[in-house]
Tab-separated table of C-alpha atoms in Angstrom:
chain	number	residue	atom	x	y	z
E	1	MET	CA	95.296	105.874	109.871
E	2	GLU	CA	97.741	105.658	112.768
E	3	LEU	CA	99.545	102.364	113.223
E	4	ARG	CA	98.052	101.922	116.705
E	5	ALA	CA	94.522	102.356	115.354
E	6	TYR	CA	95.341	99.963	112.510
E	7	PHE	CA	96.379	97.199	114.928
E	8	GLU	CA	93.234	97.779	116.975
E	9	LYS	CA	91.040	97.553	113.874
E	10	TYR	CA	92.748	94.438	112.452
E	11	SER	CA	93.554	92.609	115.663
E	12	ASP	CA	93.371	89.057	114.333
E	13	GLU	CA	93.400	86.964	111.147
E	14	ALA	CA	89.608	86.553	111.060
E	15	THR	CA	89.095	90.319	110.978
E	16	CYS	CA	91.605	90.665	108.126
E	17	ILE	CA	89.896	87.871	106.166
E	18	GLU	CA	86.519	89.565	106.631
E	19	GLU	CA	87.924	92.921	105.453
E	20	LEU	CA	89.536	91.373	102.358
E	21	LYS	CA	86.315	89.476	101.583
E	22	ASN	CA	84.281	92.691	101.795
E	23	LYS	CA	86.752	94.580	99.570
E	24	ARG	CA	86.651	91.801	96.964
E	25	LEU	CA	82.839	91.793	96.980
E	26	GLU	CA	82.778	95.604	96.784
E	27	ASN	CA	85.047	95.570	93.707
E	28	GLY	CA	83.056	92.757	92.112
E	29	ILE	CA	84.066	89.205	91.295
E	30	LEU	CA	83.476	87.620	87.896
E	31	CYS	CA	83.374	83.871	87.485
E	32	ARG	CA	86.178	82.731	85.189
E	33	LYS	CA	84.021	79.925	83.883
E	34	CYS	CA	80.661	81.543	83.095
E	35	GLY	CA	81.182	85.290	83.698
E	36	HIS	CA	78.454	85.477	86.354
E	37	ASN	CA	78.970	88.133	89.044
E	38	VAL	CA	76.938	86.794	92.006
E	39	HIS	CA	78.915	84.689	94.469
E	40	SER	CA	78.539	83.285	97.947
E	41	PHE	CA	81.462	83.005	100.357
E	42	ARG	CA	82.502	79.641	101.776
E	43	GLN	CA	84.025	80.331	105.191
E	44	ASN	CA	85.444	76.821	105.673
E	45	ASP	CA	87.856	76.976	102.702
E	46	LEU	CA	87.925	80.784	102.114
E	47	LYS	CA	86.560	80.615	98.580
E	48	PHE	CA	83.852	82.396	96.627
E	49	GLN	CA	81.410	80.073	94.870
E	50	CYS	CA	79.556	81.138	91.749
E	51	ARG	CA	75.801	80.837	92.273
E	52	LYS	CA	75.234	79.959	88.618
E	53	CYS	CA	77.819	77.274	87.813
E	54	GLY	CA	79.349	76.448	91.229
E	55	ASN	CA	82.917	77.334	90.196
E	56	ARG	CA	85.093	78.324	93.163
E	57	ILE	CA	87.515	81.245	93.311
E	58	SER	CA	90.034	81.627	96.105
E	59	LEU	CA	89.878	84.700	98.332
E	60	ARG	CA	93.467	85.521	97.325
E	61	SER	CA	93.214	84.794	93.578
E	62	GLY	CA	93.684	87.834	91.382
E	63	THR	CA	95.416	89.766	94.167
E	64	VAL	CA	99.039	90.348	95.124
E	65	MET	CA	98.550	87.609	97.759
E	66	GLU	CA	97.879	84.890	95.188
E	67	ASN	CA	99.898	81.669	95.694
E	68	SER	CA	101.118	82.750	99.128
E	69	ASN	CA	100.796	80.759	102.334
E	70	LEU	CA	101.546	83.722	104.580
E	71	PRO	CA	98.642	84.918	106.744
E	72	ILE	CA	96.520	87.697	105.274
E	73	ARG	CA	97.269	89.722	108.404
E	74	TYR	CA	101.004	89.701	107.488
E	75	TRP	CA	100.140	91.093	104.070
E	76	MET	CA	97.884	93.820	105.448
E	77	ILE	CA	100.418	94.857	108.102
E	78	CYS	CA	103.262	94.911	105.573
E	79	ILE	CA	101.257	96.966	103.077
E	80	GLU	CA	100.326	99.423	105.827
E	81	LEU	CA	103.947	99.727	107.004
E	82	MET	CA	105.235	100.252	103.477
E	83	THR	CA	102.652	102.915	102.660
E	84	LEU	CA	103.052	104.797	105.941
E	85	SER	CA	106.840	104.943	105.802
E	86	HIS	CA	108.466	107.737	103.803
E	87	ARG	CA	111.696	105.820	103.516
E	88	LYS	CA	112.274	102.188	102.689
E	89	LEU	CA	111.958	99.644	105.454
E	90	SER	CA	114.445	96.797	105.409
E	91	ILE	CA	113.037	93.341	104.900
E	92	LEU	CA	114.830	92.170	108.049
E	93	LYS	CA	113.020	94.885	110.014
E	94	ILE	CA	109.664	93.803	108.569
E	95	GLN	CA	110.493	90.172	109.362
E	96	TYR	CA	111.296	91.177	112.938
E	97	LEU	CA	108.114	93.261	113.298
E	98	LEU	CA	105.964	90.403	111.998
E	99	GLY	CA	107.747	87.873	114.187
E	100	HIS	CA	108.310	85.471	111.287
E	101	LYS	CA	111.181	82.967	111.470
E	102	ARG	CA	112.145	82.708	107.802
E	103	TYR	CA	113.484	85.552	105.650
E	104	GLU	CA	112.595	84.221	102.173
E	105	PRO	CA	108.767	84.375	102.367
E	106	ILE	CA	108.910	87.905	103.770
E	107	TRP	CA	111.385	88.939	101.042
E	108	LEU	CA	109.047	87.582	98.346
E	109	MET	CA	106.028	89.300	99.910
E	110	VAL	CA	107.823	92.676	100.020
E	111	GLN	CA	109.012	92.292	96.407
E	112	LYS	CA	105.462	91.585	95.226
E	113	ILE	CA	104.106	94.601	97.124
E	114	ARG	CA	106.857	96.845	95.722
E	115	LEU	CA	106.060	95.675	92.190
E	116	VAL	CA	102.356	96.447	92.624
E	117	MET	CA	103.198	99.856	94.135
E	118	LYS	CA	105.529	100.608	91.208
E	119	ILE	CA	102.832	99.749	88.672
E	120	ARG	CA	100.316	101.913	90.555
E	121	ASP	CA	102.762	104.851	90.728
E	122	GLU	CA	103.427	104.671	86.986
E	123	LYS	CA	99.692	104.672	86.304
E	124	TYR	CA	99.001	107.790	88.382
E	125	ARG	CA	101.989	109.949	87.536
E	126	LEU	CA	101.519	113.733	87.603
E	127	ARG	CA	101.687	115.291	84.193
E	128	ALA	CA	101.424	118.776	82.652
E	129	TYR	CA	101.562	121.059	85.701
E	130	SER	CA	101.688	121.189	89.458
E	131	GLU	CA	99.715	123.549	91.641
E	132	PHE	CA	101.233	125.195	94.727
E	133	ASP	CA	99.544	126.873	97.623
E	134	PRO	CA	100.295	130.648	97.582
E	135	GLU	CA	101.217	130.565	101.290
E	136	PHE	CA	103.814	127.905	100.560
E	137	LEU	CA	105.402	130.102	97.893
E	138	GLN	CA	105.450	133.106	100.279
E	139	LYS	CA	107.289	131.021	102.883
E	140	ILE	CA	109.824	129.952	100.251
E	141	ASP	CA	110.371	133.625	99.278
E	142	LYS	CA	110.868	134.628	102.932
E	143	LEU	CA	113.416	131.833	103.439
E	144	ALA	CA	115.278	132.891	100.301
E	145	ILE	CA	115.382	136.541	101.482
E	146	LYS	CA	116.703	135.493	104.916
E	147	LYS	CA	119.358	133.305	103.309
E	148	LYS	CA	120.512	136.186	101.069
E	149	ALA	CA	120.607	138.553	104.064
E	150	LYS	CA	122.915	136.171	105.991
E	151	GLU	CA	125.329	135.969	103.058
């Protein structure tokens, strides 16, 4: 997704909360108390409530955003920026782009996201063999022939 389209889709905090809520419900939520999997969402305090025992689970609990007071929109924007960029973005640049006054919360957010990305990358590492497109290999051969011809 292009960054422009991303900002149009998630234009405010309420939209980001709704998206996170839907993702959590899609993945399934288990009550820590009774193990029941049917919950209702309480919009006033952003918590899921178990329909069997009434136990409440925060929207952020069990995610990288747990125990953070930063807006969910900050998290979603930062994750998008970090996954779109091929090179590392500085934390100061992210702080500037988000328009946040303090460095420390943004630093902590970026460190948590990097840790989760590292764990994910280790889980899905390529093993055994890699497959190349034959056209790609032909282009490599042509470049190698041209380079040898120049020498």
